[in-house]
Amino acid sequence: MAITGEDFDEDETCRRFVLPALKVTAGWQDEQIRAQYPIGKGRIRATALLFRQEAALRADYLLEYSDGLPIAVVEAKRANKNAADGLEQVKRYAELLDVPFGYATNGQQIIELDRTTGKIHEVSAFPAPAELWDRYRTVRDIPDGGPADVTTAPLDRTGTPADPRYYQRVAINRTVQAIARGEKRLLLVLATGTGKTLVAAQIVAKLWNADWPGGRKPRVLYLADRSILVDQPKDDYFEPMFGGAVHKLGGGVAQLGRLIYFGLYQSLDSGDEVPLYERFRPDYFDFVIVDECHRGSAGEGSQWRKILEHFSEATQLGMTATPIGNKDADTYRYFGEPIYEYSLKQGIEDGFLAPYRVRKVRLNVDMTGWRPEPGQKDKYGNAIPDELYGPREYERVLAILDRTEEAARYLTDYLHRTDRMGKTIVFCENSEHAARMTEALHNANSDLVLRYDNYVCRITAADGPVGRVRLDDFRAVGSREPVIAVTARLLSTGVDIPTVRNIVLFRRIGSMPEFKQIIGRGTRLFPPDKFAFDIIDFVDATRLFNDRRFDGPPLRVIRDDTDETGKIVDTTAEEPAEFDEVAEPPGSYETQDSGTFDRGPADSITDPDEIDEIRARGRRL
């Protein structure tokens, strides 16, 4: 029932009634009450001329039992409103924040939502912290004392950012609570760009800050199969947080006495007589983190499964950015069902990830097929079998130079229409295919190559140290070149490049996880320059985007048919756009006070110096 008499707005209601009820009556301390707690930043919407970010989602009060451990949410309404008017908000916030209790109040009436029983009822006062914690601990099956200390251990505030996002907290808390319950195999699924490494570092921080059995610090092993997946988390997160306790394994040496180890499967499986991992006792590590665990280490026939089995006494956490399909079911069989999943769809809805557009390109030769002339030979002088070849054979059985040049001309025209200095990754079948595509793009963009020697570069494993230098240049924020990186598989995972605006698929992809990893190179936001990204698909790989539950819908899907020169002859909207028109990649953005991001006509802005000047005027979101 609404309060009669003098009316107060929400701020005054909170000051006069809600905060005293929490602090004085129930005994919540200032540090336990998080006012105006940010949940989502607000979804980015696109129209023909601007991007608009919706209002951020905020909870009036988040109640934390300890640092980083929320257990309830409170929604306050003004005094003359019914407290029940806030219940739907409370339901939404409690679900997102993964708290079992929610409260809607107008200062006089308090309605409790108990998600553990499914019941809603009025209460006379907010429960005290200890009472609510006992209820929370019972619901989550957290033991009293002993390992449960890890659930209330503080976060590490020396990292960047100092305060994890709401979903990162959920992942952290679900993991440490599972550890407290004694669960040994855990799985987290967090979309690319959502901060898996930060989550891993904060989980270790909670273990580190807890009273570990035996009065010592826990010993941790962080496993991956690529150097960048080991070096980046070690250098950017763990060493700043844990200093000299961090050590990278290698050289066949079992360096004892450290506490947080990083290692490649390849290094641990190497050794003259005894592999490196066997030089550690099976019970040496307490916690093992397996990054990108979908790539097969959990499979029974995997080359590296024996490493996980050797350390089977440790709690093992698998992390991946992709939901697991039937072909990857070994991951589920080994680690179990995910204890938490944060999808690309939810990241876009929350405003943490960039929405995407899809352009499906049907090249002329792909539609018509290719047949050799009678007696035609390949470049080695061998007769080409007289068959009709199609896309499945291209670049694997048969390399058609005209097809590569056709794709290069289409992509060059596309960049002319949008932003010729927009960072672009082109995925090819193999390093040889990447070399041909690099040459074709180089020639199609010779005017810019005259100004920027490395406007187009091949970056594959075959390019060795030079390729790594080019990759570092490409990743660097503010770098002007390379602009177009042509690769095969090297950039498909573990490479954080927030400025990438175009993902070009010129390689057939059969694996859903691999597809999501590749698309993840474009999902990061980079305001004021980038609020969305484009997928340019020459090989119908985006059929794997049928997973709408995880990926969500694209802003729009366009199909372009080309002629033999790469020019568009027909354009069709395969799916209706979110609006009548949806912004192309921007020529410029400016942040407005209203929260909109205006774009100048993309067709009229192609000069790199002009683009840089416009970008310099933009202000960060």
Coordinates of N, CA, C and O in Angstrom, one line a residue, residues 34 40 87 112 132 145 155 166 204-205 227 230 304 361 370 372 380 435 456 460 465 513 535 548 590:
R34 N 26.4 -1.2 -1.5 CA 26.8 -0.6 -2.7 C 25.7 0.1 -3.4 O 24.7 -0.5 -3.9
G40 N 24.5 -3.4 -16.2 CA 24.9 -3.3 -17.6 C 25.2 -1.8 -18.0 O 24.7 -0.9 -17.3
L87 N 9.1 -4.8 -7.8 CA 9.3 -6.2 -7.7 C 9.9 -6.7 -9.0 O 10.8 -7.6 -9.0
E112 N 9.9 -9.0 0.4 CA 11.0 -9.8 0.1 C 10.7 -10.8 -1.0 O 9.7 -11.5 -1.0
L132 N 21.1 -13.2 7.0 CA 21.0 -13.4 5.5 C 22.2 -14.3 5.0 O 22.0 -15.1 4.1
G145 N 32.9 -23.0 8.1 CA 34.3 -23.0 8.5 C 35.1 -23.8 7.5 O 34.6 -24.3 6.4
L155 N 38.7 -9.7 -2.7 CA 39.3 -9.6 -4.1 C 40.6 -8.9 -4.0 O 41.0 -8.4 -2.9
Y166 N 29.7 -7.2 -13.1 CA 28.8 -8.1 -12.3 C 28.9 -9.5 -12.7 O 28.9 -10.4 -11.8
V204 N 42.1 -16.9 -8.2 CA 43.3 -17.3 -7.5 C 43.6 -16.3 -6.4 O 44.0 -16.7 -5.3
A205 N 43.2 -15.0 -6.5 CA 43.4 -14.1 -5.4 C 42.6 -14.5 -4.2 O 43.0 -14.3 -3.1
S227 N 51.7 -19.8 -26.8 CA 52.5 -18.9 -25.9 C 51.7 -17.7 -25.6 O 51.8 -17.2 -24.4
V230 N 49.6 -17.9 -22.6 CA 50.3 -18.0 -21.3 C 50.9 -16.7 -21.0 O 50.8 -16.2 -19.8
W304 N 47.5 -34.5 -24.6 CA 47.8 -33.9 -23.3 C 46.9 -34.2 -22.1 O 47.0 -33.7 -21.1
V361 N 28.8 -12.8 -49.1 CA 29.3 -12.5 -50.4 C 29.3 -13.8 -51.2 O 30.0 -14.8 -50.9
W370 N 33.8 -23.9 -61.5 CA 34.9 -23.7 -62.4 C 35.2 -25.0 -63.1 O 35.3 -26.0 -62.4
P372 N 38.0 -26.6 -66.1 CA 39.2 -26.3 -66.9 C 38.9 -26.4 -68.4 O 38.0 -27.2 -68.8
Y380 N 52.4 -26.3 -62.5 CA 53.5 -27.3 -62.5 C 53.6 -28.1 -63.8 O 54.4 -29.0 -63.9
A435 N 49.2 -15.9 -48.7 CA 50.2 -15.1 -49.5 C 49.6 -14.6 -50.8 O 49.8 -13.5 -51.2
V456 N 49.1 -3.7 -46.0 CA 48.6 -5.1 -46.0 C 49.8 -6.0 -45.6 O 50.9 -5.9 -46.2
T460 N 51.2 -15.1 -40.4 CA 50.9 -16.5 -40.2 C 52.1 -17.1 -39.4 O 53.1 -16.5 -39.2
P465 N 59.5 -14.7 -36.7 CA 59.6 -13.5 -35.8 C 59.1 -12.2 -36.5 O 58.6 -11.3 -35.9
P513 N 33.1 -24.0 -32.2 CA 34.0 -23.3 -31.4 C 35.1 -22.5 -32.1 O 35.4 -21.3 -31.7
I535 N 31.1 -8.7 -40.2 CA 31.6 -10.0 -40.7 C 31.3 -10.1 -42.2 O 30.2 -10.0 -42.6
R548 N 21.4 -18.8 -31.9 CA 20.9 -17.5 -31.5 C 20.9 -17.4 -30.0 O 20.9 -16.3 -29.4
E590 N 31.2 11.4 -32.9 CA 31.5 12.3 -31.9 C 30.5 12.0 -30.7 O 29.3 11.7 -31.0

